[in-house]
CSV table of C-alpha atoms and ligand atoms in Angstrom, one decimal:
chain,number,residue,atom,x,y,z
E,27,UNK,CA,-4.7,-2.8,-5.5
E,28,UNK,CA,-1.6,-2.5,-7.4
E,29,UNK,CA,-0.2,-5.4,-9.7
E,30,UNK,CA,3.2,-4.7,-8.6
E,31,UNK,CA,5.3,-7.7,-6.3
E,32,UNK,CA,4.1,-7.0,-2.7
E,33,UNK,CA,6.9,-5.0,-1.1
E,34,UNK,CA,8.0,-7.1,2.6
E,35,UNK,CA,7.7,-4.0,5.0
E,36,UNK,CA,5.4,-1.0,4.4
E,37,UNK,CA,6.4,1.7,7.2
E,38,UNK,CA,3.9,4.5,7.3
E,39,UNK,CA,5.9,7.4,9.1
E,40,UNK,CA,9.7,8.3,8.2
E,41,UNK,CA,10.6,9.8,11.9
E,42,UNK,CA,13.2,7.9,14.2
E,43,UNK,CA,11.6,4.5,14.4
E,44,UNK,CA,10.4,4.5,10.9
E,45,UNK,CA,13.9,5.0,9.6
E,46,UNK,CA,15.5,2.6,11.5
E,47,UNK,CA,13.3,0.2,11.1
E,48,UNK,CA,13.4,0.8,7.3
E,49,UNK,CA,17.5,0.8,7.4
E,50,UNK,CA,17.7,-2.6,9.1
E,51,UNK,CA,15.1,-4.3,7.0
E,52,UNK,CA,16.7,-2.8,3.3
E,53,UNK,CA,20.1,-4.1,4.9
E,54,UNK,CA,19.0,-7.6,5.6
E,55,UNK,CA,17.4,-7.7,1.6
E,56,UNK,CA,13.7,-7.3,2.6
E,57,UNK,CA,12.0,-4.6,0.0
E,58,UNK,CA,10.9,-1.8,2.3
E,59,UNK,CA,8.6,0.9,1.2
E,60,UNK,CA,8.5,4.0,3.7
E,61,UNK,CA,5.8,6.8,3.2
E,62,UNK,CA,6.4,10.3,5.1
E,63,UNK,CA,3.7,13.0,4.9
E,64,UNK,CA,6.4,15.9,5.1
E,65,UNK,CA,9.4,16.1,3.3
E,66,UNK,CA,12.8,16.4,4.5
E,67,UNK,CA,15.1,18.1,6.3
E,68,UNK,CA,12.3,19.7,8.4
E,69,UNK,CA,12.0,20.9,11.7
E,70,UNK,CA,10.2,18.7,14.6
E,71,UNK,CA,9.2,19.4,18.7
E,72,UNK,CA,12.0,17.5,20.4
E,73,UNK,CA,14.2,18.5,23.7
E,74,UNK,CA,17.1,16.9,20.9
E,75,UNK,CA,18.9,15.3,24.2
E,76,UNK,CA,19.4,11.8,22.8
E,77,UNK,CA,20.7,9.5,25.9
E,78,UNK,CA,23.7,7.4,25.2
E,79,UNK,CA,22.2,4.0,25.3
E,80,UNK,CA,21.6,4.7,21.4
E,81,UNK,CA,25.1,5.9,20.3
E,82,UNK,CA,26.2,2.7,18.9
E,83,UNK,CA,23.2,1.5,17.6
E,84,UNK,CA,23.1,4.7,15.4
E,85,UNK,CA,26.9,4.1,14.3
E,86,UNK,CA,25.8,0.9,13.5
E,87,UNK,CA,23.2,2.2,11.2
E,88,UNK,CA,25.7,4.3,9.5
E,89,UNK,CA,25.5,7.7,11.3
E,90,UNK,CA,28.9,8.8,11.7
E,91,UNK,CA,28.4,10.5,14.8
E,92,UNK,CA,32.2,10.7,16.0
E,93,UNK,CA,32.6,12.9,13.0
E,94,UNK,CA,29.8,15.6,14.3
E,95,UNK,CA,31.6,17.2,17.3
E,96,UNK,CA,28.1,16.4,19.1
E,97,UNK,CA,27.8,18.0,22.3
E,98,UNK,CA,27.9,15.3,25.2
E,99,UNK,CA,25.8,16.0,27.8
E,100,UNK,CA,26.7,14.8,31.5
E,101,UNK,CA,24.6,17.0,33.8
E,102,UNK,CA,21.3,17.8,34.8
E,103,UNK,CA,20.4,21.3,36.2
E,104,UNK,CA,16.8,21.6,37.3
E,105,UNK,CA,14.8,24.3,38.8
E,106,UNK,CA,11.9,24.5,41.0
E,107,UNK,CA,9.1,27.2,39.5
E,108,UNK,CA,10.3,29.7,41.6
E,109,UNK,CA,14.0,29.3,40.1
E,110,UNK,CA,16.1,27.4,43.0
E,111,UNK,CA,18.2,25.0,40.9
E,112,UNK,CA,19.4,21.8,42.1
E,113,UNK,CA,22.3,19.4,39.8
E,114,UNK,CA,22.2,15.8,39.4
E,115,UNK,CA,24.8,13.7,37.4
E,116,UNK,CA,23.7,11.8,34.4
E,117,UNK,CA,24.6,8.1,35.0
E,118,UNK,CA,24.8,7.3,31.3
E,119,UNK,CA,24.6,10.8,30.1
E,120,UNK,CA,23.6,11.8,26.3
E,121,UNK,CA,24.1,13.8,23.5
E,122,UNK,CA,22.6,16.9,21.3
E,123,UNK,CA,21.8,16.8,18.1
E,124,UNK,CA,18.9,18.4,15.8
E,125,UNK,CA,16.0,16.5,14.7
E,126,UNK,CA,16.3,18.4,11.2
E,127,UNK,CA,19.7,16.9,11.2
E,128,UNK,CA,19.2,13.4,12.5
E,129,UNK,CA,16.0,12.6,10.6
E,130,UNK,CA,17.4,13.7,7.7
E,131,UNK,CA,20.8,11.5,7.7
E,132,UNK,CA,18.9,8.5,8.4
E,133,UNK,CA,16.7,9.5,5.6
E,134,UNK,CA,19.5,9.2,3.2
E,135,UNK,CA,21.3,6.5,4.6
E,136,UNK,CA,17.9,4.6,4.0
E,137,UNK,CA,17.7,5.6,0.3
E,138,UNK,CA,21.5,5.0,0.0
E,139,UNK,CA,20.5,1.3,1.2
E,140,UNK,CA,17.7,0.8,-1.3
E,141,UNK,CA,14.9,1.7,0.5
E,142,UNK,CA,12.0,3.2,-1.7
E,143,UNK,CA,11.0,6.5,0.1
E,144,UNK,CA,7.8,8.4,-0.7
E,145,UNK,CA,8.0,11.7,1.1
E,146,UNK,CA,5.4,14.0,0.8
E,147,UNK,CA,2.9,11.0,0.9
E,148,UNK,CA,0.1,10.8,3.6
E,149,UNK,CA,-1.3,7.5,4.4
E,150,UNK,CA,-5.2,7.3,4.5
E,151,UNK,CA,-5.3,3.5,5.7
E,152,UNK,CA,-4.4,0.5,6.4
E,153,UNK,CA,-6.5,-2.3,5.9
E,154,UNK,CA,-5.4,-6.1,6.3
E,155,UNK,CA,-6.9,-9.0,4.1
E,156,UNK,CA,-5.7,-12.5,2.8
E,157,UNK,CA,-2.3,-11.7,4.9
E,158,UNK,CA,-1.1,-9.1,3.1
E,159,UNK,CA,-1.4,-5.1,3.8
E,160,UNK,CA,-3.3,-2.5,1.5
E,161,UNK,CA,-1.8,0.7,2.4
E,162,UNK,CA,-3.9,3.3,0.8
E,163,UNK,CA,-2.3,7.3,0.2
E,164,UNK,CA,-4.6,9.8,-1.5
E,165,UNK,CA,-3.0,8.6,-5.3
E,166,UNK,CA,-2.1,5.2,-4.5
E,167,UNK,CA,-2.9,1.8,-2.8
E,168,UNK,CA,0.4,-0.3,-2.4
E,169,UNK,CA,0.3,-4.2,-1.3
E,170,UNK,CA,3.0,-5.7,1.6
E,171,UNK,CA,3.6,-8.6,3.3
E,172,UNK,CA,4.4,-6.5,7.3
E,173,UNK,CA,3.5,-2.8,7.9
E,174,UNK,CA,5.0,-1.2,10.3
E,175,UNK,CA,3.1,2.1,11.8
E,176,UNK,CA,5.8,4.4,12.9
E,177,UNK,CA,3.6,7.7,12.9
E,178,UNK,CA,4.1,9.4,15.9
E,179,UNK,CA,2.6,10.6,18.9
E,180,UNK,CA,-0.9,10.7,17.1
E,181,UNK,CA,-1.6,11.0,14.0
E,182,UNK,CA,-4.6,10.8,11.4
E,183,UNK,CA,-4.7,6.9,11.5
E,184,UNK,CA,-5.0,6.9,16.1
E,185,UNK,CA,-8.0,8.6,14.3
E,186,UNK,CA,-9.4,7.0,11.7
E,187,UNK,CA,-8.6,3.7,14.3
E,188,UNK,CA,-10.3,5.5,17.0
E,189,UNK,CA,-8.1,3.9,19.5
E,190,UNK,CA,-9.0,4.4,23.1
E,191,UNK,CA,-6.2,6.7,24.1
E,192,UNK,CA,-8.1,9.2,21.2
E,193,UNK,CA,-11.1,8.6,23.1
E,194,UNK,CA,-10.1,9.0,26.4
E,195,UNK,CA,-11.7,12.6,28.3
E,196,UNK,CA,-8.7,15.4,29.4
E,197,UNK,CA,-6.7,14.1,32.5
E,198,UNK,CA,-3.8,14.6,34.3
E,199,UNK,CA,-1.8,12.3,31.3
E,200,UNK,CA,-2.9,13.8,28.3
E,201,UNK,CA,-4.3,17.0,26.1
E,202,UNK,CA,-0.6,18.7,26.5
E,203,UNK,CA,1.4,21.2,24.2
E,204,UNK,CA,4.9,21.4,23.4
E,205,UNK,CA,6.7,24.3,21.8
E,206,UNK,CA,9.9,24.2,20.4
E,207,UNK,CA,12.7,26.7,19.1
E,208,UNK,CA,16.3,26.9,18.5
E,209,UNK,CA,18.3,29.8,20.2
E,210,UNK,CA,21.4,31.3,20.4
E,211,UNK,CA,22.5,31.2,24.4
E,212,UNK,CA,25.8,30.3,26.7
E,213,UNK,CA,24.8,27.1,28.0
E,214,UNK,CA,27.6,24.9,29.1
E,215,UNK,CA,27.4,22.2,26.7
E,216,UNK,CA,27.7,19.4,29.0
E,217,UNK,CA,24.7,20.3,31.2
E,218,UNK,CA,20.9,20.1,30.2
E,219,UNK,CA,18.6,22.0,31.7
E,220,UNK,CA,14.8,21.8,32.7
E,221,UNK,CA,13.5,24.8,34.2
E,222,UNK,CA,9.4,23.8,35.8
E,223,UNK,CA,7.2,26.3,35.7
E,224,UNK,CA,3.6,26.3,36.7
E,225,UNK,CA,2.0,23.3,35.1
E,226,UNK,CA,5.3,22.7,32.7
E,227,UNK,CA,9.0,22.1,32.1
E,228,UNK,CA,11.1,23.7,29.9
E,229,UNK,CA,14.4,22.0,28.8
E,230,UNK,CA,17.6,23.6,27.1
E,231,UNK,CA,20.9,21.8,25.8
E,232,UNK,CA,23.3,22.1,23.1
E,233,UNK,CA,22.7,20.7,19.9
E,234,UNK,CA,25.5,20.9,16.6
E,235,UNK,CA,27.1,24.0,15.4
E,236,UNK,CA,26.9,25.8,18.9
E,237,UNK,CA,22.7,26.3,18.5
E,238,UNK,CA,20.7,25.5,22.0
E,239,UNK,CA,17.6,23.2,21.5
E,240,UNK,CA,14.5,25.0,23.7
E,241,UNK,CA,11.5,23.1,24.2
E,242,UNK,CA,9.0,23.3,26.5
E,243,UNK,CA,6.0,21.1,27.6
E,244,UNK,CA,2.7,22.6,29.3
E,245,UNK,CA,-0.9,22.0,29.4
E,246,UNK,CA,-3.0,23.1,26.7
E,247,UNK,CA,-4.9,24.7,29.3
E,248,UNK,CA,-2.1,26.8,30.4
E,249,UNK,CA,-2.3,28.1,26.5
E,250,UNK,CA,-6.1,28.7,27.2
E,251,UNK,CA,-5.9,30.6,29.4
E,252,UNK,CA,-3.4,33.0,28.1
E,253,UNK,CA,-5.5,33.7,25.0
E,254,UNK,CA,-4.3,31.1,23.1
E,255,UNK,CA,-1.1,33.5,22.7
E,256,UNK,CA,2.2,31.6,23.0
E,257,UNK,CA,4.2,34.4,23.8
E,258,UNK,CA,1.5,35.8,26.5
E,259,UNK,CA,1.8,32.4,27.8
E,260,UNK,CA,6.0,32.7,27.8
E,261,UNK,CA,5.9,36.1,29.8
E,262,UNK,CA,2.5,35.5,32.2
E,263,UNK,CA,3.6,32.0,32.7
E,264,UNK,CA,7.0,31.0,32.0
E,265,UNK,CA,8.5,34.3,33.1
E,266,UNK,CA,7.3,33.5,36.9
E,267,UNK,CA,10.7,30.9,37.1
E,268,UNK,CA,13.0,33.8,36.6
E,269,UNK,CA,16.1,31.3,35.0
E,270,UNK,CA,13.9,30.9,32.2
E,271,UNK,CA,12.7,34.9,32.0
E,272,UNK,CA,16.5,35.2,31.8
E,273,UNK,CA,16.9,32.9,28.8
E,274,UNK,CA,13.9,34.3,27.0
E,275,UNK,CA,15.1,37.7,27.4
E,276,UNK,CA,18.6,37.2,26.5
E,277,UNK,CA,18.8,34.5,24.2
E,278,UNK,CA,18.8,35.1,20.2
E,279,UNK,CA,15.8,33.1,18.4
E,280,UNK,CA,16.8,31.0,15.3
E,281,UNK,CA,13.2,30.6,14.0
E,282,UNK,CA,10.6,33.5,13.2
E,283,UNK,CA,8.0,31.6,14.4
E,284,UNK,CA,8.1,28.5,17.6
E,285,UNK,CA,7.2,25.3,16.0
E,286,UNK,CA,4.0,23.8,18.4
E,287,UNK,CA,2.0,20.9,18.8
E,288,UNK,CA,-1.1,19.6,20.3
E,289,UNK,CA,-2.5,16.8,22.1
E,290,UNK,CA,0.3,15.0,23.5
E,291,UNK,CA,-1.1,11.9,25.3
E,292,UNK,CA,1.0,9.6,27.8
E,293,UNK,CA,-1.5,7.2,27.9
E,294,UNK,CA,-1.2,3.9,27.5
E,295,UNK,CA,-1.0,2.2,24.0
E,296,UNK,CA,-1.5,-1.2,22.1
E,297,UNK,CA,1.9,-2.6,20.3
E,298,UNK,CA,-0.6,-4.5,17.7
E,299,UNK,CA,-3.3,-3.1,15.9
E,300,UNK,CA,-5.4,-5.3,13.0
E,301,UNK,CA,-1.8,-7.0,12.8
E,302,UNK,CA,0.5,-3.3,12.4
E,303,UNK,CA,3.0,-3.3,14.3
E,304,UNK,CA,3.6,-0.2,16.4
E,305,UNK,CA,6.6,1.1,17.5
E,306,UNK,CA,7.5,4.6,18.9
E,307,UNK,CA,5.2,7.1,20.4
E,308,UNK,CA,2.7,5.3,18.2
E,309,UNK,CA,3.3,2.4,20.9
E,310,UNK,CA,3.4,4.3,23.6
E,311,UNK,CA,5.1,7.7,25.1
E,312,UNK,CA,7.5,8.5,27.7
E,313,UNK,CA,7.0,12.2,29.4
E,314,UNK,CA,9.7,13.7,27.7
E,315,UNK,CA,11.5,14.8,31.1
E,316,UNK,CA,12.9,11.5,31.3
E,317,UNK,CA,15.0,12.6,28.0
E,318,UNK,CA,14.7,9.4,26.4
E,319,UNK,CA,11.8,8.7,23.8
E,320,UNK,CA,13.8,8.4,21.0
E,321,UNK,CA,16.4,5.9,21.9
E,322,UNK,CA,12.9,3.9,23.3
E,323,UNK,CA,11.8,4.2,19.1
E,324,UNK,CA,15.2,3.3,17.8
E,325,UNK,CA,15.2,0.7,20.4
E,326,UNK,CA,12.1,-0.5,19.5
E,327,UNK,CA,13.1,-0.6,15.7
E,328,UNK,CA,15.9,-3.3,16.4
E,329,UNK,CA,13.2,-5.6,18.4
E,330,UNK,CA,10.8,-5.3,15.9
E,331,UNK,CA,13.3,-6.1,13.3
E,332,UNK,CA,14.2,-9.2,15.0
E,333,UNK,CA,10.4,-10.4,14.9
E,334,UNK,CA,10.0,-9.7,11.8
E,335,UNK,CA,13.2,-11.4,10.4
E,336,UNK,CA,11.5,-14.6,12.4
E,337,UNK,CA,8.7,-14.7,10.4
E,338,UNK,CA,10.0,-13.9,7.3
E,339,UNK,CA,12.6,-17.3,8.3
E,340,UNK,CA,9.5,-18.6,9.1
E,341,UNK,CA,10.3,-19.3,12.4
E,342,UNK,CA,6.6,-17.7,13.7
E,343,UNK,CA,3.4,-17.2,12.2
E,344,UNK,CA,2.2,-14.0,12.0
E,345,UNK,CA,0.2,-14.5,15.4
E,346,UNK,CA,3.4,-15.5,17.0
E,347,UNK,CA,5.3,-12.4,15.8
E,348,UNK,CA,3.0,-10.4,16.6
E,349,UNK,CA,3.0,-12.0,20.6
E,350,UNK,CA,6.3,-11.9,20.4
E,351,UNK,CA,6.6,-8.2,19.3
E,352,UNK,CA,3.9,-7.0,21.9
E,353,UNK,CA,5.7,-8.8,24.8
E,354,UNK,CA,8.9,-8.2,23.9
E,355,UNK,CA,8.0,-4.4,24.3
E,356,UNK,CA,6.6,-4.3,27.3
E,357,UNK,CA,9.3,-6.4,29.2
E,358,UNK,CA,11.4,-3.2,28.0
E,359,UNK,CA,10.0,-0.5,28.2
E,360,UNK,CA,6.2,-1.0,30.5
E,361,UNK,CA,8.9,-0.1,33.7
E,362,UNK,CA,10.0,2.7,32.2
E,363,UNK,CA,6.8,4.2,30.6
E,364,UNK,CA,5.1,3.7,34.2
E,365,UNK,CA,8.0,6.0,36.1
E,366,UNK,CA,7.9,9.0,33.6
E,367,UNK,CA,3.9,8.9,34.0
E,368,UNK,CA,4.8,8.9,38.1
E,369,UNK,CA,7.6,11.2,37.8
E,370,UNK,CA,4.7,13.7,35.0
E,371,UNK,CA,2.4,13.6,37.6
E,372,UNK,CA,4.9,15.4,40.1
E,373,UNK,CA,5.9,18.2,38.0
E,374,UNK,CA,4.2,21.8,37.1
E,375,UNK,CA,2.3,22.0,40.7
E,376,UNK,CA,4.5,24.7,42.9
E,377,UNK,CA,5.0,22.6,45.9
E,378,UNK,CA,5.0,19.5,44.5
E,379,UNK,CA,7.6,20.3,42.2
E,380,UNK,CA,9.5,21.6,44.9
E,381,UNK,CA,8.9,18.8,47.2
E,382,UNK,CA,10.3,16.6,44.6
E,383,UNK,CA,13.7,18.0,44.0
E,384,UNK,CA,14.5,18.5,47.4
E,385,UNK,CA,13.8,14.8,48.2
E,386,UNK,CA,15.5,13.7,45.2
E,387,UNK,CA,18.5,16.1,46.0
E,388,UNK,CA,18.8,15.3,49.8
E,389,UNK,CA,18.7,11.6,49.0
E,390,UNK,CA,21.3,11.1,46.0
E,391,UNK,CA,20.3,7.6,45.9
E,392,UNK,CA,16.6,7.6,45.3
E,393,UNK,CA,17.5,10.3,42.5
E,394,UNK,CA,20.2,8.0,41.1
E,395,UNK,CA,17.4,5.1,41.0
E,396,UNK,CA,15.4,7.4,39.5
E,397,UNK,CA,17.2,8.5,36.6
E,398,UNK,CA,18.0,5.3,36.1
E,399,UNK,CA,14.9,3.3,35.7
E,400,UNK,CA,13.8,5.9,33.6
E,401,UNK,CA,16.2,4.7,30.6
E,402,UNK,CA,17.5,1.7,29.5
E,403,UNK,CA,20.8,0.3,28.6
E,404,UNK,CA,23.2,0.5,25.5
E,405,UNK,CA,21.5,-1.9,22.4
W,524,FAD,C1,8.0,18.4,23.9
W,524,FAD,C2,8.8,17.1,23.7
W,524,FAD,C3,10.1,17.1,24.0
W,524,FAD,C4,10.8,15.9,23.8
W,524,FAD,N1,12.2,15.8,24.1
W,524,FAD,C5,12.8,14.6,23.9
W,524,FAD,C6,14.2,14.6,24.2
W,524,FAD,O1,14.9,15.5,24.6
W,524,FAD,N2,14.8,13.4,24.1
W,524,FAD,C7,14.2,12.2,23.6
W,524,FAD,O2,14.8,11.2,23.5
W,524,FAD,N3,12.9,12.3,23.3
W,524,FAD,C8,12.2,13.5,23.4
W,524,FAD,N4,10.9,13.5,23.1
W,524,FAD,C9,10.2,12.3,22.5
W,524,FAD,C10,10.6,12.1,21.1
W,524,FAD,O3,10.5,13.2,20.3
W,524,FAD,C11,9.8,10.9,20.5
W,524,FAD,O4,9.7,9.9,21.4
W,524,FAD,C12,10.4,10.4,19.2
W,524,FAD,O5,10.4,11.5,18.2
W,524,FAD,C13,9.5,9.2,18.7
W,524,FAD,O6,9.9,8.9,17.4
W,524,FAD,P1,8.9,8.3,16.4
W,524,FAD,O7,9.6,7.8,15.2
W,524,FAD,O8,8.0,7.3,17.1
W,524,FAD,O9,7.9,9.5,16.0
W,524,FAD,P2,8.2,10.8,15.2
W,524,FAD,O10,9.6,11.2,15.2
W,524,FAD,O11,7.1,11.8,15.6
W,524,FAD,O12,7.9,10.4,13.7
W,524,FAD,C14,6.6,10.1,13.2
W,524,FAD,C15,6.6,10.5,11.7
W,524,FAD,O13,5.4,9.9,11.1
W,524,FAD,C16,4.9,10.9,10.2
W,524,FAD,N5,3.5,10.6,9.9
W,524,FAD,C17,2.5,10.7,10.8
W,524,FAD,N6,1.4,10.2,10.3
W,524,FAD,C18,1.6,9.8,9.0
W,524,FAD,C19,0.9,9.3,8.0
W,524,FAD,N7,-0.4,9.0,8.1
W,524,FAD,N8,1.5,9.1,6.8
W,524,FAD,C20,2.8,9.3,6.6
W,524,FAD,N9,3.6,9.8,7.6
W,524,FAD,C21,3.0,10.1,8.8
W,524,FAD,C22,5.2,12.2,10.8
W,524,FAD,O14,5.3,13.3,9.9
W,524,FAD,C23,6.6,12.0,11.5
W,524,FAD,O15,7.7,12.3,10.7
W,524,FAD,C24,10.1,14.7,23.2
W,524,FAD,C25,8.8,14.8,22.9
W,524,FAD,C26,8.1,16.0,23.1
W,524,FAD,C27,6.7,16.1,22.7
């Protein structure tokens, strides 16, 4: 271990929940040290549709958003896989803005508040002993009083941890892929779209400086079975909705080569691992049709914070933060993670997708109740 002070918050992953977390601590005097494995701006697989419920937590932060001309997004268009669209208004509604963007403007509003960033940095572990973290990188072991594990959908450590949603055999909630690119492509700006196709959904919305966001989520299986060939997959699968055969063929693509990535899980998680807090997909993720995983990390970040600034006041022990944390969470967001994995299981099949929107469309308030219970409020 290092000699050095231990620092009061280690966060291992600098994505949306990491930041925030990491902004809100530095601003409150704790010493924060964050470690990201890539380094910024880059590029990440996100729809980019950020529901409103965020908006002013964000200002709050420092993001400036008012300034951005941001795209704000008040429809939803959805098709069926054979094309027939149906609309739905947005009760709260959102906005679109790039993940190479966003990241990267928390990133510096956390280094602008003192927070000690190492990009580039992979951690290797986390172990816990006589209360205080040893968070190990390949050069480095650093010492802290709280870490925070922020790292994403799945990464090295779900691994190394061999928690049980890594264990768990393929099923009808995990083992998915998502693809992502950035096109050129009249949309109306205040609409998203998510176009199903046969075992997937593809959304598309406006993000800054007139691009379109295009991401898609499918089965790896549906990759499989195309050769493993993204672009066979596109034209033998995708192509079948003919909206999204329409956009492929039209649209102008921003990146030379789709960003992708595997094993996408909507199990369930744990909130509390060997006393880490999770937060984020690392806690738990919400299909991303239901547009709102990253206001459920930012979200997350501000309850977390609030635990934490208990104990450090020591108004709980660690046991009770942790508690705390954990239930906190799930009175939150166990409703909402529960309907995306009902409303998952319904799309990509033909008929049930179909079935679906037609019942959802002829009934305006079952879709309304829907939507609704699928995100949360303002923070
Ligand atoms: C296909 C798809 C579409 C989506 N569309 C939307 C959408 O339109 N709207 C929405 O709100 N949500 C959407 N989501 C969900 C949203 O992207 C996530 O919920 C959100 O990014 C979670 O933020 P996070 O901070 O938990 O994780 P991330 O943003 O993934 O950040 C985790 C960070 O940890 C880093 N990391 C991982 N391991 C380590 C390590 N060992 N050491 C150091 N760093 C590490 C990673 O590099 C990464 O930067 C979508 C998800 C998918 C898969």
């Amino acid at each position: 271990m290092s000699s050095k002070e231990p620092y009061d918050v280690a966060i291992i992953g600098g994505g949306l929940a990491g930041l925030c977390l990491a902004i809100q601590c530095a601003e409150n005097g704790y010493s924060v040290i964050l470690f990201e494995k890539e380094e910024y701006p880059f590029h990440k697989v996100c729809g980019e549709y950020i529901s409103l419920e965020s908006r002013n937590f964000l200002q709050g932060l420092g993001m400036h958003l008012d300034q951005l001309n941001l795209p704000i997004i008040k429809t939803l268009q959805l098709s069926d896989t054979n094309g027939k669209l149906y609309k739905f208004n947005l009760p709260l509604g959102g906005f679109g803005i790039s993940r190479y963007f966003l990241d990267n403007a928390l990133y510096k509003i956390a280094v602008a508040k003192g927070v000690e960033v190492w990009t580039k940095t992979k951690v290797n572990e986390v172990v816990f002993e006589d209360d205080l973290f040893a968070v190990q990188t390949s050069q480095q072991t650093i010492v802290s009083k709280i870490a925070a594990g922020c790292f994403g959908k799945r990464s090295n450590l779900d691994v190394k941890w061999n928690r049980p949603f890594v264990r768990q055999k393929n099923n009808v909630l995990n083992n998915y892929i998502g693809i992502k690119y950035h096109i050129r492509h009249l949309h109306n700006p205040a609409e998203i779209s998510l176009h199903n196709f046969y075992n997937g959904y593809c959304g598309i919305s406006k993000i800054e400086d007139d691009k379109s966001c295009l991401c898609y989520l499918t089965t790896a299986e549906n990759l499989r079975s195309s050769n493993n060939s993204i672009d066979e997959l596109q034209k033998k699968v995708l192509y079948k909705n003919p909206r999204l055969k329409e956009i492929f063929e039209k649209a102008t693509f921003l990146y030379e080569q789709p960003l992708a990535i595997s094993q996408i899980s909507f199990n369930k998680k744990s909130q509390v691992e060997d006393h880490v807090l999770l937060l984020g997909d690392a806690a738990g993720m919400i299909s991303p049709l239901c547009g709102n995983g990253m206001s459920m990390a930012m979200h997350a970040s501000k309850i977390v914070f609030s635990t934490i600034q208990k104990y450090f006041e020591s108004k709980l022990s660690r046991g009770e933060m942790e508690d705390q944390f954990a239930s906190e969470w799930q009175r939150e967001f166990s409703k909402r993670l529960w309907m995306g994995r009902t409303v998952q299981r319904f799309f990509g099949g033909n008929q049930s997708t179909s079935l679906f929107l037609q019942t959802m469309h002829s009934i305006p308030f079952l879709a309304k109740s829907v939507i609704a219970s699928t995100h949360g409020k303002p923070f």
